[in-house]
Amino acid sequence: MTARAGEAGTGGVLRIELRRSGAYLLGGLLAVLGAVLVVTSQAPLDPYGLWSSSWAAAMRVLSETSIVLGPLAAAGAAWTAGREGRRHLGELLATTPRPVLARQQTTWAAIALGVVAGTLGVAGVLVAGIAPGLSYSGGRWPLALLLAVLGVLACSAVGFAAGRLIRGRLVAPGVGVLLYVLNGYLGYLTGPSARLSPLALVSQLPSQEGYELDGWSAAGAAIWLLAVTATAVLLAGSRRLAALVPALLAAVSAAALVTTPATGDSPLWLQPDEQALEQVCTDDAPQVCVQRVHAGLLQDVTPPARELLARVQDFLPVDRIAEVPYGQQAPPGTLAMADLQGRSRFLRPGMDHPGQVVDDTVSRLTSYMCEGPELDAAGQQPYLTLDVAHALLTGELLLSSADPTAVEALITRLEEDPAAARAWMARFLPAAADCDVATLVDLARP
Amino acid sequence: MTRTTPAPDSRGGRGLWLYLRARHVGWVAMALLLLTAASWWATGWLSTRTYFGGAWARPPVVGLSPLLAAVLVSATLVGADTDLDRTAPRITAQWRAVHATTAALIPTVLLALVATDTPQTFGSYALMRNSLGLTGIVLLTATIIPTVLAWAPALTYVLVAYLAAPRTPTAAAQWWAWPIQPGGPDPSWIVATSLLAAGLAAYTRYGPARTTS
């Protein structure tokens, strides 16, 4: 018996701990639940679910999913760590020559392996989801993956320490809910206090298409998460003094994270990924261009985009159509196409409703974000012109038209006289963009 | 032969007192009161956030408060030793039925007081429904897995459903994400009450599962 125990060594003890700590179960549970979260965010379970076949989008989903994975890992780790207390083994184990830290480290290592495997399992589902439509592999997505894994790991370490240090049946669910609330609270902060959001253990630096993680912010977050993990594990191993070192490191990295100065319009931790935003265009004319990160959708979006371009050319001096991020101006001669983010298909290449891009592009052209007493006094007239413009640009009448009869009458008149239609559109577009209510009311006359 | 004096433990409410103490009912009652107060504060705080729409900002409370109440209730479902409990002639199905029904009703009534304004929009109705349904899950699982772990399925389900539920309500989600529905008369109530009925019946009939952890 002694010889067998001796032969087991560290690897053997770890294998036993993997079975007895519930690490297999915890890892499997995290992987399955994460996969469920990914699948339920897609049609048909969520008809309004959006999917982008890009690394940035996949890592964002993983980051959001870890909002649940982290607390569950914490609850599972707390339950395992509390087993000695539940069985009243403290005094018995205190008589053994093995240090507390060594014993707890082995259990923690088993839990950590389960947690990392489970999180990587979810990442695997996401990779399978984006692979068929993936067109760009740049950006610092491995950093985002690393932070997601470290975040769930840190949660499990905090849960492990809580389960080891606090007695009680409800410590495990308590620490799970507490972390869920705390992470959610930090994520929802706005204004100056939003600077604290990177201190959440999970989903603290969400990715975004067209951007990549700032290297320093990611490094700071990784150090913060590792320091929290080390502090928790040392505390669980009854090494309070030694835990001060990583605790100090955690405090320093936290201070650095929350005092990082903002740069530009993007969040503190993101910077534009120029390569992802490069234009990829059709070889033949009229040219249709999309961002490199959406190049997988170019084939699907080209026919409706060209159809729209042909109609718009009757009114505007444009000879190409290109994807332009919302809020940015298109270059001269280019029609700005709506953003293609969130229009890919899960597990399949291409997109489901290319025509929707046309509607969104026209909506951008005719967008009318105005308010004020002048608009209130004008009644439905300004909105009538939006319907007319939409019909002229797409050939389709909106079902929600305020006054279909008046709209149809105006459309018929303008279609019979192309020169008048061009003049009407030339006045409409700047008036809609500038909230020129008087001009819009004038344009609504039959 | 002289008649023996009854043991003090068997007199009047002494047995009930010991039963409640062995199941930490006093601590759980205090925790439920604290939870009610914290939930009341949280609904007010969330409703005043500028980036949410008033009462529509309350789903975190509607999801998590009944969950915590059900987790607390799970601590009362079993004493220190299930096997020992089973040897006592007093632990009957009637005791368990009264215990389970009370455990379902008290948190439900307390949480119903938390958000009485616009109760149909993630307010009192949803809190009551979720308290009943989640207590049902806890009661049901307490008869299947070790009772000290009865909180685990409810915790896992609520955390996952909260994140997975579509932000725009769908007919299917009223069944599978029932705790994250606003609270109006929809199928979410059928699921919640069915779970409560199943939990009450199972716990009354079988009692807590034997504790192995």
XYZ file of C-alpha atoms in Angstrom:
659
model
C 0.000 0.000 0.000
C 2.777 2.409 0.952
C 4.692 1.616 -2.212
C 1.642 2.267 -4.354
C 0.993 5.578 -2.689
C 4.603 6.515 -3.199
C 4.527 5.509 -6.852
C 1.532 7.697 -7.455
C 3.621 10.877 -7.161
C 2.247 14.327 -7.941
C 0.687 13.233 -11.230
C -1.068 10.322 -9.591
C -2.450 12.478 -6.790
C -3.640 15.016 -9.338
C -5.424 12.307 -11.317
C -7.154 11.151 -8.142
C -8.097 14.727 -7.302
C -9.491 15.235 -10.789
C -11.936 12.404 -10.074
C -12.728 13.164 -6.459
C -12.918 16.956 -6.618
C -15.635 16.929 -9.244
C -13.307 18.734 -11.682
C -14.432 16.560 -14.602
C -18.042 17.307 -13.796
C -17.399 21.028 -13.340
C -15.437 21.290 -16.605
C -18.092 19.356 -18.513
C -20.871 21.439 -16.992
C -19.154 24.700 -17.955
C -18.586 23.495 -21.525
C -22.174 22.318 -21.985
C -23.752 25.395 -20.404
C -21.485 27.694 -22.398
C -22.473 25.889 -25.594
C -26.149 26.241 -24.624
C -25.664 29.976 -24.117
C -24.023 30.315 -27.532
C -26.712 28.307 -29.330
C -29.648 30.009 -27.606
C -28.359 33.388 -28.714
C -28.967 32.329 -32.338
C -32.111 31.842 -34.410
C -34.542 30.149 -34.045
C -34.315 30.345 -30.235
C -33.555 34.055 -30.449
C -35.030 35.429 -33.701
C -33.209 38.717 -33.115
C -29.852 37.123 -32.356
C -26.876 38.567 -34.221
C -23.826 36.619 -35.304
C -20.553 37.757 -36.811
C -18.048 35.285 -38.181
C -14.991 37.024 -36.815
C -12.516 36.395 -34.020
C -13.403 39.680 -32.338
C -17.103 38.795 -32.246
C -16.429 35.237 -31.070
C -14.230 36.485 -28.248
C -16.905 38.995 -27.292
C -19.446 36.167 -27.013
C -16.982 34.122 -24.950
C -16.441 37.126 -22.715
C -20.209 37.570 -22.238
C -20.677 33.851 -21.631
C -18.048 33.939 -18.903
C -20.436 36.167 -16.922
C -22.202 32.870 -16.154
C -19.233 30.497 -16.357
C -17.228 32.464 -13.765
C -19.817 32.404 -10.957
C -20.651 28.756 -11.642
C -16.942 27.872 -11.511
C -16.721 29.807 -8.231
C -19.685 27.930 -6.759
C -18.256 24.560 -7.846
C -14.806 25.367 -6.476
C -16.276 26.614 -3.189
C -18.231 23.401 -2.792
C -15.132 21.273 -3.352
C -12.987 23.424 -1.066
C -15.557 23.112 1.703
C -15.522 19.326 1.780
C -13.045 19.095 4.695
C -15.187 21.424 6.751
C -18.408 19.583 5.904
C -16.895 16.282 7.034
C -15.234 17.801 10.113
C -11.805 16.597 9.009
C -9.881 19.684 10.062
C -8.373 18.246 13.236
C -7.579 14.923 11.615
C -5.797 16.529 8.660
C -3.916 18.860 11.004
C -2.163 15.797 12.430
C -0.712 14.815 9.035
C 2.807 15.977 8.077
C 1.644 17.399 4.729
C 1.423 21.217 4.631
C -2.029 22.735 4.124
C -0.868 24.625 1.033
C 0.422 21.481 -0.668
C -2.867 19.685 -0.036
C -4.979 22.609 -1.186
C -2.776 23.271 -4.221
C -3.424 19.810 -5.566
C -7.171 20.203 -5.180
C -6.983 23.665 -6.705
C -4.905 22.379 -9.636
C -7.581 19.795 -10.400
C -10.329 22.420 -10.249
C -8.257 24.780 -12.413
C -7.759 22.094 -15.057
C -11.498 21.430 -15.162
C -12.347 25.126 -15.371
C -9.815 25.844 -18.136
C -10.922 22.797 -20.133
C -14.579 23.800 -19.808
C -13.916 27.389 -20.923
C -11.801 26.206 -23.849
C -14.651 23.849 -24.763
C -16.951 26.851 -25.154
C -14.248 28.593 -27.190
C -14.182 25.486 -29.402
C -17.926 25.797 -30.078
C -17.420 29.451 -31.006
C -14.545 28.623 -33.341
C -16.746 26.015 -35.046
C -19.438 28.686 -35.365
C -17.234 31.290 -37.050
C -14.964 28.986 -39.097
C -17.177 28.615 -42.221
C -17.494 32.375 -42.692
C -14.158 33.566 -41.316
C -12.267 35.997 -43.571
C -9.788 37.706 -41.248
C -7.570 36.187 -38.589
C -5.670 39.260 -37.450
C -6.234 41.356 -34.357
C -5.165 40.431 -30.866
C -7.868 37.837 -30.324
C -5.534 35.390 -28.507
C -5.248 38.049 -25.773
C -9.031 38.185 -25.484
C -9.161 34.393 -25.223
C -6.463 34.448 -22.560
C -8.330 37.074 -20.524
C -11.588 35.104 -20.715
C -9.870 31.950 -19.443
C -7.993 33.844 -16.712
C -11.227 35.545 -15.650
C -13.114 32.284 -15.121
C -10.042 30.876 -13.400
C -9.872 33.863 -11.045
C -13.549 33.424 -10.177
C -12.944 29.779 -9.335
C -9.954 30.745 -7.165
C -12.048 33.262 -5.239
C -14.738 30.617 -4.781
C -12.118 28.092 -3.693
C -10.775 30.447 -1.018
C -14.295 31.301 0.191
C -15.235 27.632 0.427
C -12.057 26.831 2.332
C -12.146 29.768 4.746
C -15.866 30.190 5.433
C -17.929 27.382 6.914
C -21.522 26.880 5.856
C -23.727 24.993 3.453
C -24.653 28.088 1.540
C -21.174 29.491 0.948
C -20.989 27.936 -2.531
C -24.245 29.372 -3.932
C -23.607 32.595 -2.013
C -20.213 33.223 -3.580
C -21.625 32.325 -7.012
C -24.462 34.840 -6.785
C -22.221 37.460 -5.193
C -19.700 37.269 -8.057
C -22.517 37.337 -10.603
C -23.945 40.506 -9.067
C -20.552 42.148 -8.580
C -19.357 41.478 -12.125
C -22.694 42.620 -13.532
C -22.667 45.776 -11.403
C -19.163 46.751 -12.560
C -20.111 46.074 -16.171
C -23.137 48.380 -16.024
C -21.400 51.384 -14.509
C -21.563 54.578 -16.548
C -19.931 57.973 -16.363
C -16.669 58.440 -14.448
C -17.271 55.297 -12.361
C -17.196 53.235 -15.588
C -13.420 53.286 -15.141
C -13.929 50.588 -12.518
C -15.417 48.153 -15.052
C -12.037 46.552 -15.983
C -11.867 45.311 -12.380
C -14.672 42.810 -12.983
C -13.209 39.326 -12.980
C -15.061 38.336 -16.141
C -16.119 40.199 -19.271
C -14.005 43.140 -18.197
C -12.521 44.089 -21.590
C -15.102 43.101 -24.228
C -13.819 42.909 -27.805
C -15.402 44.711 -30.718
C -15.214 44.196 -34.472
C -12.821 46.589 -36.146
C -10.874 47.030 -32.920
C -8.217 45.081 -31.085
C -7.280 44.983 -27.431
C -4.754 47.565 -26.336
C -1.638 45.610 -25.374
C -0.988 47.497 -22.118
C -4.595 47.269 -20.973
C -4.653 43.534 -21.706
C -1.372 43.037 -19.858
C -2.691 45.004 -16.883
C -5.892 42.967 -16.812
C -3.949 39.685 -17.067
C -1.704 40.684 -14.146
C -4.767 41.742 -12.127
C -6.502 38.407 -12.731
C -3.385 36.332 -12.041
C -2.685 38.294 -8.864
C -6.258 37.801 -7.615
C -5.963 34.085 -8.390
C -2.626 33.736 -6.575
C -3.900 35.689 -3.568
C -6.985 33.489 -3.289
C -5.046 30.227 -3.634
C -2.481 31.273 -1.012
C -5.235 32.312 1.373
C -6.919 28.943 0.838
C -3.583 27.324 1.713
C -3.387 29.285 4.986
C -0.422 31.376 3.765
C -1.720 34.767 4.779
C 1.643 36.520 4.829
C 2.708 35.141 1.472
C -0.662 36.202 0.060
C 0.244 39.831 0.743
C 2.681 39.844 -2.198
C 0.133 38.988 -4.941
C -2.448 41.103 -3.090
C -0.133 44.097 -3.412
C 0.417 43.308 -7.082
C -3.358 43.101 -7.544
C -3.786 46.503 -5.924
C -1.112 48.073 -8.143
C -2.496 46.563 -11.344
C -6.038 47.601 -10.340
C -4.867 51.158 -9.781
C -3.139 51.145 -13.167
C -6.245 49.794 -14.890
C -8.653 52.351 -13.478
C -6.355 55.327 -14.038
C -5.471 54.561 -17.666
C -6.219 57.735 -19.654
C -8.842 57.496 -22.386
C -7.707 57.644 -26.002
C -10.053 58.809 -28.757
C -13.683 57.714 -28.879
C -13.139 54.000 -28.332
C -13.231 52.381 -24.879
C -10.031 52.593 -22.841
C -8.919 49.091 -23.692
C -9.521 49.069 -27.468
C -7.662 50.537 -30.403
C -8.683 50.508 -34.079
C -7.589 47.437 -36.029
C -6.684 49.064 -39.341
C -6.145 45.752 -41.151
C -9.633 44.554 -40.212
C -11.108 47.776 -41.618
C -9.257 47.624 -44.960
C -11.591 47.518 -47.953
C -11.986 44.343 -49.993
C -13.728 45.031 -53.321
C -15.205 43.209 -56.274
C -12.942 43.105 -59.350
C -15.681 44.148 -61.761
C -17.719 47.358 -61.887
C -19.739 48.799 -60.363
C -17.475 48.218 -57.440
C -18.852 46.864 -54.164
C -16.513 47.021 -51.177
C -16.698 45.618 -47.652
C -14.318 45.614 -44.710
C -11.776 42.787 -44.668
C -13.351 41.390 -41.513
C -16.610 40.944 -43.503
C -15.062 39.763 -46.772
C -16.914 36.457 -46.432
C -20.183 38.319 -47.052
C -19.057 40.146 -50.221
C -20.466 37.575 -52.629
C -23.911 37.598 -50.998
C -24.209 41.346 -50.616
C -22.992 42.291 -54.111
C -26.229 41.709 -56.152
C -28.622 43.715 -53.903
C -25.953 46.374 -53.345
C -25.536 46.875 -57.109
C -29.302 46.998 -57.563
C -29.530 49.744 -54.962
C -26.571 51.590 -56.472
C -28.294 51.604 -59.873
C -31.377 53.262 -58.352
C -29.440 55.749 -56.245
C -27.327 56.792 -59.254
C -30.494 58.426 -60.611
C -30.294 60.909 -57.749
C -26.723 61.018 -56.451
C -23.292 61.254 -58.153
C -21.999 57.867 -56.929
C -20.348 55.042 -58.879
C -19.441 52.575 -56.117
C -20.860 51.343 -52.836
C -18.717 50.556 -49.803
C -19.245 49.456 -46.207
C -18.695 52.444 -43.930
C -18.965 52.240 -40.126
C -21.987 54.045 -38.691
C -21.291 57.709 -38.069
C -18.494 57.973 -40.656
C -18.674 59.791 -43.981
C -18.206 57.938 -47.277
C -15.532 59.231 -49.700
C -16.771 61.321 -52.667
C -18.442 59.189 -55.341
C -19.129 56.374 -52.886
C -22.485 55.322 -51.461
C -22.104 54.324 -47.794
C -23.352 50.783 -47.249
C -24.720 49.820 -43.807
C -22.374 48.040 -41.435
C -22.260 44.260 -41.978
C -21.509 43.466 -38.349
C -23.892 40.866 -36.912
C -25.195 39.627 -40.268
C -23.253 36.348 -40.607
C -24.640 32.855 -40.011
C -23.690 30.507 -37.174
C -21.907 27.349 -38.441
C -22.527 28.350 -42.081
C -20.900 30.765 -44.535
C -22.655 33.794 -46.016
C -25.699 35.670 -44.767
C -29.446 35.017 -44.593
C -31.036 38.284 -45.666
C -28.750 40.302 -47.974
C -31.699 42.528 -48.904
C -31.808 43.809 -45.335
C -28.514 45.582 -45.995
C -30.247 47.608 -48.720
C -33.047 48.668 -46.363
C -30.554 49.646 -43.669
C -28.439 51.568 -46.175
C -31.471 53.538 -47.354
C -32.537 54.117 -43.756
C -29.143 55.672 -43.135
C -29.547 57.968 -46.146
C -32.991 59.073 -45.042
C -32.371 58.940 -41.296
C -34.262 61.663 -39.541
C -33.237 62.094 -35.892
C -34.936 65.406 -35.202
C -37.066 66.903 -32.452
C -38.443 70.239 -31.332
C -41.607 72.346 -31.352
C -41.313 73.110 -35.061
C -41.421 69.391 -35.836
C -44.327 68.849 -33.445
C -46.298 71.587 -35.187
C -45.583 70.126 -38.636
C -47.544 66.947 -37.922
C -47.015 64.000 -40.280
C -45.741 65.986 -43.271
C -41.962 65.521 -42.639
C -42.438 61.788 -42.149
C -44.377 61.560 -45.403
C -41.278 62.712 -47.263
C -39.230 59.911 -45.641
C -41.644 57.367 -47.080
C -41.440 58.950 -50.518
C -37.639 58.963 -50.448
C -37.548 55.337 -49.333
C -39.885 54.328 -52.156
C -37.870 56.222 -54.778
C -34.598 54.624 -53.620
C -35.821 51.051 -53.153
C -38.901 50.768 -55.357
C -40.935 49.608 -52.349
C -43.551 51.469 -50.344
C -43.242 51.199 -46.579
C -46.225 49.452 -45.030
C -46.121 51.877 -42.117
C -46.643 54.965 -44.254
C -48.508 57.684 -42.388
C -50.698 58.640 -45.344
C -50.365 56.026 -48.145
C -52.633 57.889 -50.554
C -50.649 61.129 -50.355
C -47.349 59.231 -50.565
C -48.431 57.291 -53.648
C -49.667 60.470 -55.353
C -46.333 62.195 -54.797
C -44.355 59.149 -55.930
C -46.423 58.875 -59.130
C -45.792 62.543 -59.948
C -42.039 62.249 -59.353
C -41.682 58.990 -61.302
C -43.379 60.579 -64.301
C -40.847 63.421 -64.249
C -37.267 62.153 -63.575
C -35.821 65.662 -63.595
C -38.301 66.747 -60.917
C -37.491 63.586 -58.934
C -33.763 64.386 -59.012
C -34.445 67.946 -57.909
C -36.779 66.709 -55.145
C -34.152 64.248 -53.844
C -31.417 66.876 -54.073
C -33.434 69.071 -51.693
C -34.619 66.191 -49.481
C -31.296 64.577 -48.492
C -29.650 67.660 -46.944
C -32.965 68.750 -45.409
C -33.370 65.353 -43.690
C -29.773 65.380 -42.493
C -30.052 68.959 -41.145
C -33.576 68.648 -39.673
C -34.824 71.402 -42.000
C -38.519 70.983 -41.148
C -39.718 73.827 -43.360
C -38.130 72.320 -46.475
C -39.480 68.862 -45.644
C -43.013 70.243 -45.244
C -42.613 72.004 -48.580
C -41.401 68.765 -50.212
C -44.451 66.907 -48.914
C -46.802 68.955 -51.110
C -48.337 66.802 -53.872
C -44.928 0.286 38.527
C -45.195 4.024 38.603
C -46.006 6.127 35.588
C -42.925 7.778 34.159
C -42.898 11.517 33.601
C -42.868 12.387 29.902
C -39.469 13.482 28.642
C -39.199 17.277 28.364
C -38.475 17.018 24.645
C -41.843 15.467 23.921
C -43.961 18.187 25.589
C -46.018 20.738 23.686
C -44.017 22.967 21.324
C -40.638 21.703 22.433
C -40.502 19.187 19.599
C -41.422 21.844 17.064
C -38.786 24.175 18.493
C -36.090 21.503 18.162
C -37.256 20.686 14.654
C -36.960 24.323 13.604
C -33.610 24.802 15.331
C -32.093 21.721 13.736
C -33.006 23.150 10.356
C -31.587 26.644 10.986
C -35.025 28.181 10.492
C -34.230 31.178 12.690
C -31.148 32.131 10.681
C -32.945 31.548 7.420
C -35.878 33.739 8.530
C -33.507 36.576 9.384
C -31.683 36.152 6.090
C -35.006 36.250 4.230
C -35.896 39.532 5.906
C -32.506 40.964 4.941
C -32.942 39.689 1.407
C -36.352 41.368 1.192
C -34.890 44.675 2.334
C -31.938 44.402 -0.070
C -34.262 43.501 -2.950
C -36.490 46.483 -2.178
C -33.455 48.772 -2.294
C -32.123 47.156 -5.484
C -35.413 47.532 -7.390
C -35.473 51.213 -6.502
C -31.850 51.704 -7.527
C -32.246 49.870 -10.830
C -35.471 51.692 -11.701
C -33.731 55.043 -11.435
C -30.803 54.165 -13.740
C -30.881 56.399 -16.780
C -29.851 53.688 -19.247
C -32.804 51.407 -18.422
C -36.523 51.971 -18.703
C -37.871 52.280 -15.145
C -39.647 49.077 -14.137
C -38.105 47.270 -17.115
C -34.753 47.519 -15.336
C -35.786 45.082 -12.606
C -35.005 41.643 -14.166
C -31.793 41.225 -12.085
C -33.854 41.400 -8.887
C -36.652 39.286 -10.320
C -34.140 36.593 -11.256
C -31.733 36.645 -8.331
C -33.861 37.450 -5.255
C -36.218 34.474 -5.591
C -33.164 32.335 -6.380
C -31.462 33.406 -3.156
C -34.713 32.856 -1.250
C -34.965 29.321 -2.650
C -31.300 28.671 -1.795
C -31.961 29.831 1.775
C -35.045 27.655 2.004
C -32.979 24.658 0.878
C -30.987 24.945 4.112
C -34.122 24.115 6.101
C -35.078 21.002 4.203
C -32.856 18.617 6.102
C -31.435 18.312 9.604
C -27.912 17.360 10.576
C -28.419 13.689 9.732
C -31.040 12.443 7.307
C -30.653 8.836 8.405
C -31.245 9.831 12.017
C -34.293 11.863 10.982
C -35.717 8.801 9.277
C -35.555 6.767 12.478
C -37.798 9.244 14.322
C -41.469 8.256 14.251
C -42.614 11.880 14.231
C -41.237 12.808 10.819
C -44.253 12.140 8.699
C -45.502 13.164 5.318
C -47.826 15.678 7.011
C -44.892 17.421 8.705
C -43.038 17.628 5.431
C -46.114 18.909 3.590
C -46.597 21.703 6.103
C -42.868 22.497 6.076
C -42.647 22.608 2.271
C -45.814 24.662 1.864
C -44.691 27.168 4.481
C -41.218 27.310 2.923
C -42.796 28.151 -0.424
C -45.281 30.706 0.846
C -43.267 32.832 3.294
C -40.549 33.988 0.831
C -43.223 34.482 -1.819
C -45.254 36.795 0.410
C -42.152 38.712 1.499
C -40.863 39.190 -2.039
C -44.321 40.236 -3.256
C -43.905 43.362 -1.119
C -40.683 44.364 -2.877
C -42.007 45.846 -6.126
C -45.699 46.662 -5.835
C -45.680 49.525 -8.346
C -46.459 48.290 -11.887
C -46.410 44.721 -10.521
C -46.964 43.216 -13.980
C -43.631 44.577 -15.288
C -40.868 42.615 -13.583
C -42.514 43.456 -10.276
C -44.432 41.625 -7.569
C -46.107 39.162 -9.939
C -42.821 37.959 -11.417
C -41.198 37.817 -7.971
C -44.064 35.658 -6.666
C -44.010 33.386 -9.700
C -40.260 32.913 -9.520
C -40.271 32.321 -5.779
C -42.894 29.596 -6.168
C -41.223 27.976 -9.180
C -37.677 28.046 -7.839
C -38.762 26.729 -4.440
C -40.441 23.948 -6.408
C -37.134 23.153 -8.136
C -35.307 23.107 -4.801
C -37.931 20.848 -3.202
C -37.857 18.506 -6.172
C -34.082 18.234 -6.353
C -33.847 17.831 -2.563
C -35.535 14.474 -2.992
C -33.210 13.341 -5.788
C -29.688 14.553 -4.981
C -28.098 15.116 -1.567
C -30.198 17.880 -0.026
C -27.149 19.971 0.841
C -26.682 20.345 -2.924
C -30.346 21.129 -3.676
C -29.418 24.718 -4.553
C -27.183 23.704 -7.477
C -29.765 23.030 -10.252
C -31.765 26.177 -9.410
C -28.612 28.336 -9.343
C -27.331 26.921 -12.624
C -30.684 27.243 -14.354
C -31.344 30.849 -13.326
C -27.858 32.118 -14.205
C -28.004 30.465 -17.626
C -31.628 31.445 -18.344
C -30.941 35.062 -17.379
C -28.180 35.390 -19.966
C -29.764 33.131 -22.603
C -33.296 34.562 -22.574
C -33.997 36.643 -25.700
C -34.201 40.367 -24.927
C -37.284 40.567 -27.136
C -39.874 38.149 -25.671
C -40.782 35.109 -27.741
C -43.481 32.484 -27.234
C -40.939 29.699 -26.768
C -38.957 31.654 -24.168
C -42.070 31.923 -21.997
C -41.643 28.175 -21.443
C -37.874 27.631 -21.290
C -36.865 30.996 -19.799
C -39.906 31.390 -17.555
C -38.125 33.247 -14.691
C -37.113 36.075 -17.050
C -40.644 36.966 -18.207
C -42.297 40.234 -17.111
C -44.999 38.589 -14.982
C -48.199 38.886 -17.004
C -50.571 35.957 -17.546
C -48.479 33.754 -19.856
C -47.164 30.152 -19.934
C -44.351 31.024 -17.511
C -46.924 30.685 -14.714
C -47.834 27.176 -15.877
C -44.178 26.118 -15.665
C -43.659 27.725 -12.252
C -46.788 26.305 -10.656
C -46.136 22.883 -12.180
C -42.643 22.865 -10.696
C -44.040 23.888 -7.319
C -46.687 21.158 -7.433
C -44.102 18.550 -8.416
C -41.713 19.739 -5.704
C -44.365 19.754 -2.988
C -45.606 16.295 -3.987
C -42.126 14.771 -4.214
C -40.860 16.267 -0.963
C -44.032 15.304 0.893
C -43.948 11.753 -0.438
C -40.214 10.952 -0.299
C -38.608 13.524 1.990
C -35.022 14.684 1.639
C -32.542 12.424 -0.115
C -29.914 10.821 2.096
C -26.933 13.080 2.677
C -23.716 11.672 1.314
C -21.563 14.815 1.211
